[in-house]
PDB file of C-alpha atoms and ligand atoms in Angstrom:
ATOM      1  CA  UNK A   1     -63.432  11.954  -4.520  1.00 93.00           C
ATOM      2  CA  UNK A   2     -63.034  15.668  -3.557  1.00 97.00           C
ATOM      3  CA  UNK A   3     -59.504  16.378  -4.843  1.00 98.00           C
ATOM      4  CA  UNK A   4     -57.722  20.045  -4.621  1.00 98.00           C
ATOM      5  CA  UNK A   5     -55.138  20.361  -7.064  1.00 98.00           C
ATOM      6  CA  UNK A   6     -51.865  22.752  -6.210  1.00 98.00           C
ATOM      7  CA  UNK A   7     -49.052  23.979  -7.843  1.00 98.00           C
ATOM      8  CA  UNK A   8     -47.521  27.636  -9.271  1.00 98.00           C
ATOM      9  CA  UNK A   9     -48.983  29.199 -12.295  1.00 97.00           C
ATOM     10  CA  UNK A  10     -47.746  26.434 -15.229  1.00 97.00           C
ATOM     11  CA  UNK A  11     -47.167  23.958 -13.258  1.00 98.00           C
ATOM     12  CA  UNK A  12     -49.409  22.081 -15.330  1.00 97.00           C
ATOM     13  CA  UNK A  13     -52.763  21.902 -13.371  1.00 97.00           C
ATOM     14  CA  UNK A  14     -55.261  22.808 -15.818  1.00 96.00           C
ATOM     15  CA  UNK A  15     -53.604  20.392 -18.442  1.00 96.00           C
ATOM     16  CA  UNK A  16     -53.683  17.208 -16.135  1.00 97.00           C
ATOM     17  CA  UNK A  17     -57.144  18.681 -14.391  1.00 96.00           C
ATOM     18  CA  UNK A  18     -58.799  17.965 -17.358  1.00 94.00           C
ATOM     19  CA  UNK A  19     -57.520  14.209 -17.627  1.00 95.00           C
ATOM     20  CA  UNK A  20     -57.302  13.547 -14.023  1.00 97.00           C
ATOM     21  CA  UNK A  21     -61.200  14.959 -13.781  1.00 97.00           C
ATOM     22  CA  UNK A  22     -61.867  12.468 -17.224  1.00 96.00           C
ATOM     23  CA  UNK A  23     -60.599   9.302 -15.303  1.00 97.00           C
ATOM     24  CA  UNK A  24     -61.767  10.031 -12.115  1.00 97.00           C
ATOM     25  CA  UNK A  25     -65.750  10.857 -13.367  1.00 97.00           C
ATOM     26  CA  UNK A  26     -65.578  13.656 -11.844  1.00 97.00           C
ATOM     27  CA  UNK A  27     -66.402  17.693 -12.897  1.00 97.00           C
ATOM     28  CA  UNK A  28     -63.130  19.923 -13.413  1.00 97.00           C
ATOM     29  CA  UNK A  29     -63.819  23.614 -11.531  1.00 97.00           C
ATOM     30  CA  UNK A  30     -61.090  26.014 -12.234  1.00 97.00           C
ATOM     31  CA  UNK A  31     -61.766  29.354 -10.711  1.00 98.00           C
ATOM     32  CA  UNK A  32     -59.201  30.884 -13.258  1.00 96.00           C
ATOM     33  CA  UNK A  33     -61.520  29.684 -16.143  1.00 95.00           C
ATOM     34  CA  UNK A  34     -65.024  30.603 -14.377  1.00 97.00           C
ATOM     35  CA  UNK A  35     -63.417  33.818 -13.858  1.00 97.00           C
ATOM     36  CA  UNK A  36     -62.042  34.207 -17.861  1.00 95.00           C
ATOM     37  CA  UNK A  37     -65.675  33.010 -18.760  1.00 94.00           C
ATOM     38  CA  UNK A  38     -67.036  36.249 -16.545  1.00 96.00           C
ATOM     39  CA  UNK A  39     -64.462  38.265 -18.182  1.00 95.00           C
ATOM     40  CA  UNK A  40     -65.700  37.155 -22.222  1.00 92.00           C
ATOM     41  CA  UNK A  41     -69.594  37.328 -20.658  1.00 95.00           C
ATOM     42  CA  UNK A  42     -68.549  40.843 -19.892  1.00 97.00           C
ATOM     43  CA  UNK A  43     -70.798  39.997 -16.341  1.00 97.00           C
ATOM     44  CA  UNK A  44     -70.043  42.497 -13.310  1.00 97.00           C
ATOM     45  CA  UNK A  45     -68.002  40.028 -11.460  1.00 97.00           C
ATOM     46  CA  UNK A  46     -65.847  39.462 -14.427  1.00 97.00           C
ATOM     47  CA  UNK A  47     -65.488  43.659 -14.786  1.00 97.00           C
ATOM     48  CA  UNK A  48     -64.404  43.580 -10.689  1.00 97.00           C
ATOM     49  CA  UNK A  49     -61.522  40.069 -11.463  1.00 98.00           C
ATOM     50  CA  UNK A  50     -59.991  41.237 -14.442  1.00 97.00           C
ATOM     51  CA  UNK A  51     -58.415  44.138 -12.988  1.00 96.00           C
ATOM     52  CA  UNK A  52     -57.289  41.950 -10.171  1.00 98.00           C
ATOM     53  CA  UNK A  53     -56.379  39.292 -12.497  1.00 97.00           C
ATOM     54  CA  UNK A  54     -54.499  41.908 -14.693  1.00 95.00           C
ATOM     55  CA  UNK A  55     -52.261  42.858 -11.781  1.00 96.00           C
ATOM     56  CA  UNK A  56     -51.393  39.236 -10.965  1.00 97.00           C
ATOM     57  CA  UNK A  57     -53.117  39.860  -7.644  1.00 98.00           C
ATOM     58  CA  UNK A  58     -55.984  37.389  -6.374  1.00 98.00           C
ATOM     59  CA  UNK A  59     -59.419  38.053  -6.607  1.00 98.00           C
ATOM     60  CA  UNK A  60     -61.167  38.745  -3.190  1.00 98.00           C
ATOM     61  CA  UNK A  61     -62.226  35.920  -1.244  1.00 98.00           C
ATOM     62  CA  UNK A  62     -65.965  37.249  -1.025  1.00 98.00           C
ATOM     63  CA  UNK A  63     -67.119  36.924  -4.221  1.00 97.00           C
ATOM     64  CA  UNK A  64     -64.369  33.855  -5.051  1.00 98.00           C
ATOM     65  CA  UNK A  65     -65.456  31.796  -2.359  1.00 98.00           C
ATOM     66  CA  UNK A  66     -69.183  32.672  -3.361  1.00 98.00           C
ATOM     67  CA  UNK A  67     -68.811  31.815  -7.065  1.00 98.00           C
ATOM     68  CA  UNK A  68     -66.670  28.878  -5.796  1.00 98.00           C
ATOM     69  CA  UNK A  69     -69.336  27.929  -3.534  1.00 97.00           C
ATOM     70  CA  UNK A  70     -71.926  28.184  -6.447  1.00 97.00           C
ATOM     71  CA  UNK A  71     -70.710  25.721  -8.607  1.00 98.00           C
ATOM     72  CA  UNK A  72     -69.651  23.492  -6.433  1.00 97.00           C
ATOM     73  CA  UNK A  73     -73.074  23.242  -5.515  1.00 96.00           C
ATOM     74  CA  UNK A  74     -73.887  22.106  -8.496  1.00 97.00           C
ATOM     75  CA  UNK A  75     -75.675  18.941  -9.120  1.00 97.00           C
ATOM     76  CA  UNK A  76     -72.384  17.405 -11.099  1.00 97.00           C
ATOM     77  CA  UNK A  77     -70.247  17.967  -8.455  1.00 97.00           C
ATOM     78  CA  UNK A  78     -72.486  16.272  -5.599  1.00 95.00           C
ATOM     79  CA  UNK A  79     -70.483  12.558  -5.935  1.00 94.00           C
ATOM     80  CA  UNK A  80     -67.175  14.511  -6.146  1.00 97.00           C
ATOM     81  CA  UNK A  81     -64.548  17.457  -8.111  1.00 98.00           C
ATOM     82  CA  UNK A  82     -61.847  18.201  -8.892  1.00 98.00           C
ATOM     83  CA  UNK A  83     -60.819  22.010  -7.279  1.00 98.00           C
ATOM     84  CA  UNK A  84     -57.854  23.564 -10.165  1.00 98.00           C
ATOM     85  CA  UNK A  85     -56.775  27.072  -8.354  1.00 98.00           C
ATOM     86  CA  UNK A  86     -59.322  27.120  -5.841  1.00 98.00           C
ATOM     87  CA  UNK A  87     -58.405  27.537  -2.772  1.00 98.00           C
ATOM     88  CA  UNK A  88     -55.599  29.873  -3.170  1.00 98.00           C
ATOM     89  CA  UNK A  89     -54.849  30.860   0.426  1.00 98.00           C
ATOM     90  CA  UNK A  90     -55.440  29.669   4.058  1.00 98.00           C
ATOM     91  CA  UNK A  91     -59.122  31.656   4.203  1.00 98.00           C
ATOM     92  CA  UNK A  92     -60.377  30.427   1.290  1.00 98.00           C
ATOM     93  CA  UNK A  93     -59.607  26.698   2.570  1.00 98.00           C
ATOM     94  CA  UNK A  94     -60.700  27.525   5.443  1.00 98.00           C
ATOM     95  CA  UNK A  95     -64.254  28.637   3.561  1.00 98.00           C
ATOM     96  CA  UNK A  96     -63.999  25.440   1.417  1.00 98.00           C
ATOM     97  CA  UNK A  97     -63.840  23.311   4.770  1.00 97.00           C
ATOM     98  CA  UNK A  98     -66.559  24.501   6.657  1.00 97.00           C
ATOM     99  CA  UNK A  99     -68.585  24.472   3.398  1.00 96.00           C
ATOM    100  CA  UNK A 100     -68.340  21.097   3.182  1.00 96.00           C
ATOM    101  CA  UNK A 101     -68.866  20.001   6.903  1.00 94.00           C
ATOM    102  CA  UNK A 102     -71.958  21.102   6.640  1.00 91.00           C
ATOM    103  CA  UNK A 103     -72.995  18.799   4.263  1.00 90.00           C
ATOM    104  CA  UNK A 104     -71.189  16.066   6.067  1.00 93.00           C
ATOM    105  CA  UNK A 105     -67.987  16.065   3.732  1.00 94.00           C
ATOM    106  CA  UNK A 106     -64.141  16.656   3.119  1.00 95.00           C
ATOM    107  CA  UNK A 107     -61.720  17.338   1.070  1.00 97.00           C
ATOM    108  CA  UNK A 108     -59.980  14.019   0.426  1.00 96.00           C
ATOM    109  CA  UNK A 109     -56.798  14.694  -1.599  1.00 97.00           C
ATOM    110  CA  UNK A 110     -54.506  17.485  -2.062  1.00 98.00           C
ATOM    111  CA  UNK A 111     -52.693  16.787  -5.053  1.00 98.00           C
ATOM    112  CA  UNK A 112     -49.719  19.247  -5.098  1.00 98.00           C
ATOM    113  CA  UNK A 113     -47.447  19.627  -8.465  1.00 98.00           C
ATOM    114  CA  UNK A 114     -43.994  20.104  -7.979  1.00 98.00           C
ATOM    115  CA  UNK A 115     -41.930  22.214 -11.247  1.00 97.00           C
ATOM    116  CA  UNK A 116     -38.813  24.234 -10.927  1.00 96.00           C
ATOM    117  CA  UNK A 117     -39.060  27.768 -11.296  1.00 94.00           C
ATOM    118  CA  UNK A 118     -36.912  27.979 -14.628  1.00 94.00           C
ATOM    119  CA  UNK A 119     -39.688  25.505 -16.029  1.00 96.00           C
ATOM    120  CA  UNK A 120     -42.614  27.356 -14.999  1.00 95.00           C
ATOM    121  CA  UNK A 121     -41.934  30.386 -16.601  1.00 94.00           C
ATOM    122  CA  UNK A 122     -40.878  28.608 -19.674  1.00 95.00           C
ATOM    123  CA  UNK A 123     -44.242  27.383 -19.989  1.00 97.00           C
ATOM    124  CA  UNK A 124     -46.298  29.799 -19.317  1.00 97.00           C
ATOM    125  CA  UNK A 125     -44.648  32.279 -21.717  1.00 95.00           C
ATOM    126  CA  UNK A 126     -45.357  29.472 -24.675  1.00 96.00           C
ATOM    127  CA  UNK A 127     -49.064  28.997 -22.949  1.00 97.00           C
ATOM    128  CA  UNK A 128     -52.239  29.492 -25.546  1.00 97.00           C
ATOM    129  CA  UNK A 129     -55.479  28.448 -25.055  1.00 95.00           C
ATOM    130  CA  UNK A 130     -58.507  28.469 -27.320  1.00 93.00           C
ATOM    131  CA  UNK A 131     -61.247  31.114 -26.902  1.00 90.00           C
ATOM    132  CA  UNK A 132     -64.296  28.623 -26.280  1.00 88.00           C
ATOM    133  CA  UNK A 133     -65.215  26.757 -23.694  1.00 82.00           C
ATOM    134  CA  UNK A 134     -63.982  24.162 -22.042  1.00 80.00           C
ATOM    135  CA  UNK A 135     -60.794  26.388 -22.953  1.00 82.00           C
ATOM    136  CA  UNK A 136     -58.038  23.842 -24.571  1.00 90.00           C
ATOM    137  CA  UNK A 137     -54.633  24.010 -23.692  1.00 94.00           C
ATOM    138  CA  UNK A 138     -51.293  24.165 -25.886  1.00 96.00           C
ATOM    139  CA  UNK A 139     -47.675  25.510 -25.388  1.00 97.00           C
ATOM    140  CA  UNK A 140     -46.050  26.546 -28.997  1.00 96.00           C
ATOM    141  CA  UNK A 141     -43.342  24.415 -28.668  1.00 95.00           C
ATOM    142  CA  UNK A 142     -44.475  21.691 -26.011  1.00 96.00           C
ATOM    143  CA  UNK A 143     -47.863  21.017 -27.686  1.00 94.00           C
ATOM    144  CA  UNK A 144     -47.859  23.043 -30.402  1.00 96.00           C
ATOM    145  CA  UNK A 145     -51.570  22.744 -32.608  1.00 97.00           C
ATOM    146  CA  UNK A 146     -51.212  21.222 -36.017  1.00 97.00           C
ATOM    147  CA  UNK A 147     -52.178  24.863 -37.153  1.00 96.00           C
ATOM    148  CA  UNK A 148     -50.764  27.708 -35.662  1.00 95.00           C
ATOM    149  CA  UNK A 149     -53.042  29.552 -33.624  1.00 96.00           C
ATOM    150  CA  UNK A 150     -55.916  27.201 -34.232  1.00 96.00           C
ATOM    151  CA  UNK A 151     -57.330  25.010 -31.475  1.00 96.00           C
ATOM    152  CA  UNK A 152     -57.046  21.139 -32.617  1.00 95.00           C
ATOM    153  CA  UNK A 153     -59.999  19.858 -30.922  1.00 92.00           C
ATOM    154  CA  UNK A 154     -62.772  22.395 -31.643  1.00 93.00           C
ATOM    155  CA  UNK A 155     -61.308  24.847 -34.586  1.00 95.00           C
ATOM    156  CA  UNK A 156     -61.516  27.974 -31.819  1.00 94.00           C
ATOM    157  CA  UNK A 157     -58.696  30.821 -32.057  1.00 96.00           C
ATOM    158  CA  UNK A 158     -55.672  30.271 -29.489  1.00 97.00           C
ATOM    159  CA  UNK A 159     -54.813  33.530 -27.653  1.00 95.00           C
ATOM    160  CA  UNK A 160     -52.281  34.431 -25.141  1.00 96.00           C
ATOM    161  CA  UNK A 161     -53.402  35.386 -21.622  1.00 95.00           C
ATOM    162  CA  UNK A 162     -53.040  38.375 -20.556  1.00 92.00           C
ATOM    163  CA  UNK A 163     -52.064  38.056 -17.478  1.00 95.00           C
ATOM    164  CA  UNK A 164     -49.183  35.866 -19.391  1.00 96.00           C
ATOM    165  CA  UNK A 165     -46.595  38.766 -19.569  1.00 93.00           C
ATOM    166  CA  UNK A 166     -43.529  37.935 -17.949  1.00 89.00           C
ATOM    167  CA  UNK A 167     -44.263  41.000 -15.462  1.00 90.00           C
ATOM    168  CA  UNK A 168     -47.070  39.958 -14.241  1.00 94.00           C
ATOM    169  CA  UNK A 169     -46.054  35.928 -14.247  1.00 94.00           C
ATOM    170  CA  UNK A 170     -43.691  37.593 -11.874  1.00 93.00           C
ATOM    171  CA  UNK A 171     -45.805  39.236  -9.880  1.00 96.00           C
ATOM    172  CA  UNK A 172     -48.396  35.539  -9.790  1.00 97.00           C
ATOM    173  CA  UNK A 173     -45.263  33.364  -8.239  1.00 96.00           C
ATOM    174  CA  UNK A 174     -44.696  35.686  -5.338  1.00 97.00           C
ATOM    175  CA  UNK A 175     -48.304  35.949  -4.731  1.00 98.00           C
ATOM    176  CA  UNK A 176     -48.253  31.832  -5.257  1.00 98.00           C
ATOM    177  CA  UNK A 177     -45.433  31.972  -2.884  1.00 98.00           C
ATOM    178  CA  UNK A 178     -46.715  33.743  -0.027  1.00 98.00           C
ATOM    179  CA  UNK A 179     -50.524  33.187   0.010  1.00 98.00           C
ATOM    180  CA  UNK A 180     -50.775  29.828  -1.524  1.00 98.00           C
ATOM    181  CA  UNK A 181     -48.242  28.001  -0.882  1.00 98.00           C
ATOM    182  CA  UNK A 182     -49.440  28.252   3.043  1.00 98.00           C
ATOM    183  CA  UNK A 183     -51.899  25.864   2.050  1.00 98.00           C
ATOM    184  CA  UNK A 184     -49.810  23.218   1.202  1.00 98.00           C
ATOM    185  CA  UNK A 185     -48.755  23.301   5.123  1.00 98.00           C
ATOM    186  CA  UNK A 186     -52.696  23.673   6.078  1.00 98.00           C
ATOM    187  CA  UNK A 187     -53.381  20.434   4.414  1.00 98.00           C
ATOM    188  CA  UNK A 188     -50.919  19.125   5.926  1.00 98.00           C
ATOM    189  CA  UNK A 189     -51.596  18.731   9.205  1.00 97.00           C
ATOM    190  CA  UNK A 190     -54.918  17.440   8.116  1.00 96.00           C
ATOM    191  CA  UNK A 191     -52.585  14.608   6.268  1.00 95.00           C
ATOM    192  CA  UNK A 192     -53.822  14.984   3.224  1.00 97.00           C
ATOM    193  CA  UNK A 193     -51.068  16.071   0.644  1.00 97.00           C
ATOM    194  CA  UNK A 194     -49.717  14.236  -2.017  1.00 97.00           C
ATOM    195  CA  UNK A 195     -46.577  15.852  -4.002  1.00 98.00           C
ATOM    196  CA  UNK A 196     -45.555  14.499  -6.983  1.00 98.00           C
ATOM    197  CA  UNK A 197     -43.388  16.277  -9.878  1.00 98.00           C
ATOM    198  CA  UNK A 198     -44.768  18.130 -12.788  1.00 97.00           C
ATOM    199  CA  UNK A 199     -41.884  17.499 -14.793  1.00 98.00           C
ATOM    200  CA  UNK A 200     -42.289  14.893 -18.064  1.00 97.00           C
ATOM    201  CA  UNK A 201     -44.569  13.828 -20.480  1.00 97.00           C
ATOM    202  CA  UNK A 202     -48.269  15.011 -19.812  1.00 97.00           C
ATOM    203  CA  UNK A 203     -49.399  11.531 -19.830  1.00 97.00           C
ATOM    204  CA  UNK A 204     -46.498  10.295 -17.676  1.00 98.00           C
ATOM    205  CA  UNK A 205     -47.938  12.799 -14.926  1.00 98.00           C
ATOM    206  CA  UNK A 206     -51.470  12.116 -15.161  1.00 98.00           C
ATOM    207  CA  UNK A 207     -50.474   8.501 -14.356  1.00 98.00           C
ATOM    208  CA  UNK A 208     -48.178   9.252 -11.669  1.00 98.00           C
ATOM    209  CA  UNK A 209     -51.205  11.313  -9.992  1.00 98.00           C
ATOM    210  CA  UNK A 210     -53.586   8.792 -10.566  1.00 98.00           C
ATOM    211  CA  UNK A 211     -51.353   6.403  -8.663  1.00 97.00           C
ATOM    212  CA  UNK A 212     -50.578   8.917  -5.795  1.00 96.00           C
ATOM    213  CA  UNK A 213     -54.440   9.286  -5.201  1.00 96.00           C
ATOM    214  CA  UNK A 214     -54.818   5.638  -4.922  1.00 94.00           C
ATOM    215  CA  UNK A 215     -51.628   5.504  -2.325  1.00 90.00           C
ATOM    216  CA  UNK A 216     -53.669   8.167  -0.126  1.00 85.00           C
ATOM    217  CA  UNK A 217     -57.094   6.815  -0.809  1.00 82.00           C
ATOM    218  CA  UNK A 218     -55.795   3.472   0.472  1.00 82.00           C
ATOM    219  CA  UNK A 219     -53.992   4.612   3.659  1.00 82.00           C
ATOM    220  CA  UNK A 220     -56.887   6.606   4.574  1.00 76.00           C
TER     221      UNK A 220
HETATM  222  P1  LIG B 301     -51.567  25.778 -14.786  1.00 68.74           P
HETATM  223  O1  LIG B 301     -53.036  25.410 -14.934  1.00 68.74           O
HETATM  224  O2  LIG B 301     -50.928  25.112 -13.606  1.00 68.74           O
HETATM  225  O3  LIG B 301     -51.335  27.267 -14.786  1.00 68.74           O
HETATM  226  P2  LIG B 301     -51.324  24.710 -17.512  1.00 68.74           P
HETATM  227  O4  LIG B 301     -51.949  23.370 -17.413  1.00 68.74           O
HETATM  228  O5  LIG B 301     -52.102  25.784 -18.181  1.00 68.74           O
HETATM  229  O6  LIG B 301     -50.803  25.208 -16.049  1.00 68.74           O
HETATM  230  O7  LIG B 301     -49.906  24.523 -18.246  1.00 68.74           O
HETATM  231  C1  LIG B 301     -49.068  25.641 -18.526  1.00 68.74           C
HETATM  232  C2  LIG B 301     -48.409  25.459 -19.893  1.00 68.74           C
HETATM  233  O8  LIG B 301     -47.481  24.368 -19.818  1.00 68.74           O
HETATM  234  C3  LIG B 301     -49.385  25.116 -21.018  1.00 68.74           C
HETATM  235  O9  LIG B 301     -48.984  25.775 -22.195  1.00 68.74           O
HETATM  236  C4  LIG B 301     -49.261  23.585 -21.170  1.00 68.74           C
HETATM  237  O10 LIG B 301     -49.500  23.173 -22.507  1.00 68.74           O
HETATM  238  C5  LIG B 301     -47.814  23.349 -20.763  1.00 68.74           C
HETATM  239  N1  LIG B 301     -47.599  22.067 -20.084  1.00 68.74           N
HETATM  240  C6  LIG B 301     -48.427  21.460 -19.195  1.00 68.74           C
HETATM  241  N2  LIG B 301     -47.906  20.304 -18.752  1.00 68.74           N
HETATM  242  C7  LIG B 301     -46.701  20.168 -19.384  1.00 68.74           C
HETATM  243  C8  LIG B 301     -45.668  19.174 -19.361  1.00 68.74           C
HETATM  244  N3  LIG B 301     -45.765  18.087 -18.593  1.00 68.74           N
HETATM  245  N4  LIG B 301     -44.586  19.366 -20.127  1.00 68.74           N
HETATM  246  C9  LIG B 301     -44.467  20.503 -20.915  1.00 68.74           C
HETATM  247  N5  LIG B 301     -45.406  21.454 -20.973  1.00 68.74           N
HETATM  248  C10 LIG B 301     -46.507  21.299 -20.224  1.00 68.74           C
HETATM  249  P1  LIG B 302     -55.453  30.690 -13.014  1.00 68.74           P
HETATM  250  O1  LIG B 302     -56.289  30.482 -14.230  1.00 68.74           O
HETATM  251  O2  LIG B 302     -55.709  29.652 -11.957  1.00 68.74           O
HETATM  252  O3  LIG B 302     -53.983  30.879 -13.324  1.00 68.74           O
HETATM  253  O4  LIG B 302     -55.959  32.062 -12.359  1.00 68.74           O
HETATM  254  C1  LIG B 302     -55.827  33.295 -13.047  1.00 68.74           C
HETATM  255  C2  LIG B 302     -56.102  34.452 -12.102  1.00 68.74           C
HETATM  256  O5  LIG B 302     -57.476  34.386 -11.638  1.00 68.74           O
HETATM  257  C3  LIG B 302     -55.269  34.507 -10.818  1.00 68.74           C
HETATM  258  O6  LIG B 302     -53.995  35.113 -11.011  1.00 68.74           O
HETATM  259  C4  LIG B 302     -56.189  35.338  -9.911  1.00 68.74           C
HETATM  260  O7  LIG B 302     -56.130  36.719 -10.231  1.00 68.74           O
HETATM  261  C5  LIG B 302     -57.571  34.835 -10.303  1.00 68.74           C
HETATM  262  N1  LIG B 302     -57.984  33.675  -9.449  1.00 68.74           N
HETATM  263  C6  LIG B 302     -58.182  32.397  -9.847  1.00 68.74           C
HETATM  264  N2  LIG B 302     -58.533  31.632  -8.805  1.00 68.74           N
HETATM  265  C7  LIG B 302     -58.553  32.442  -7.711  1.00 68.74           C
HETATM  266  C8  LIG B 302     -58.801  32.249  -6.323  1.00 68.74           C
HETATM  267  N3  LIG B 302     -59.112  31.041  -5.833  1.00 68.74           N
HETATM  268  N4  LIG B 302     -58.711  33.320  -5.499  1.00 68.74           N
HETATM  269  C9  LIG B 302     -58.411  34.538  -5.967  1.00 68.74           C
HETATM  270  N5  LIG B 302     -58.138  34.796  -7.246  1.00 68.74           N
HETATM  271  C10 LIG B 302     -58.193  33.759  -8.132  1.00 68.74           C
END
């Protein structure tokens, strides 16, 4: 399947990416994280996003839709992936769909996570995530590690984003608001959205979007 995940920043789509992308056999791309990995390479194209990213702005579409592109073409992602902040406004979708109509395929899914406002910003100002890769998510009160600042699953140092201050998470939801969220209505008309709330147990979720895929896949 060839899901795109949407929601605002902390609405949980990295956290149920990575179990969603588990169960499903398919590869996780987050262009947030390929982007982060740039930025710790210290690589050109992570020198050009940071400053974006920084700002709470987006990234230009050239080089994201290229480095999109890129791994997508990867050979894990030819039966399938799972697309975590990618696209992020009505040209890159645009991009992503002619991309794959040339090789004969479509998106499938939209999986779209609904979370109040209030809740969003409450976890993304408790967000940490460990320095190596795949970068692990916790919240310090939602899933706090067993050792503060220590990632539980690889030993790796937890950190706080950056782009985490509560200016520029402010500055991310109207930018979520007025580029991305267009998306949801691009999708659409192509009938392909599924909205289900972010709100619960992370496990709870994951099975609630597991069962919303399975609606869509069946009414297709
Ligand atoms: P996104 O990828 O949408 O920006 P994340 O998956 O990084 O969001 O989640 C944002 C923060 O919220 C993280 O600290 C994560 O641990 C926490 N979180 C994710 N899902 C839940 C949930 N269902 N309940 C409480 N906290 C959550
Ligand atoms: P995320 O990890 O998804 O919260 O993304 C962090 C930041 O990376 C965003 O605020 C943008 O600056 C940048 N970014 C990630 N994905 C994209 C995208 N598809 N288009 C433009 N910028 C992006």
């Amino acid at each position: 399947m060839r899901i795109v995940l949407v929601g605002p920043p902390g609405a949980g789509k990295g956290t149920q990416a990575v179990r969603l992308a588990e169960k499903l056999a398919i590869p996780h791309i987050s262009t947030g994280d390929l982007f982060r990995a740039n930025i710790s390479q210290q690589t050109e194209l992570g020198k050009l996003a940071k400053s974006y990213m920084d700002a709470g702005n987006l990234v230009p579409d050239e080089v994201t839709i290229a480095m999109a592109k890129d791994r997508m073409e990867q050979p894990d992602a030819e039966g399938g992936f799972l697309l975590d902040g990618f696209p992020r406004n009505v040209s890159q979708a645009e991009a992503l769909d002619e991309l794959l109509v040339t090789e004969g395929i479509k998106v499938d899914a939209v999986l779209d996570l609904e979370v109040p406002e209030e809740e969003v910003v409450k976890r993304i100002a408790g967000r940490r995530l460990c320095r190596n890769e795949p970068s692990h998510v916790f919240h310090v009160t939602y899933s706090p590690p067993k050792k503060e600042g220590v990632c539980d699953i690889c030993g790796g140092e937890l950190y706080q984003r950056d782009d985490d201050s509560e200016e520029t998470v402010r500055k991310r939801l109207e930018v979520y608001h007025t580029q991305t969220e267009p998306i949801i209505d691009y999708y659409k008309t192509q009938g392909l959205v599924v909205t289900i709330s972010s709100l619960g147990p992370v496990d709870e979720i994951t099975q609630r979007a597991l069962e919303a895929l399975k609606r869509e896949k069946a009414e297709q």
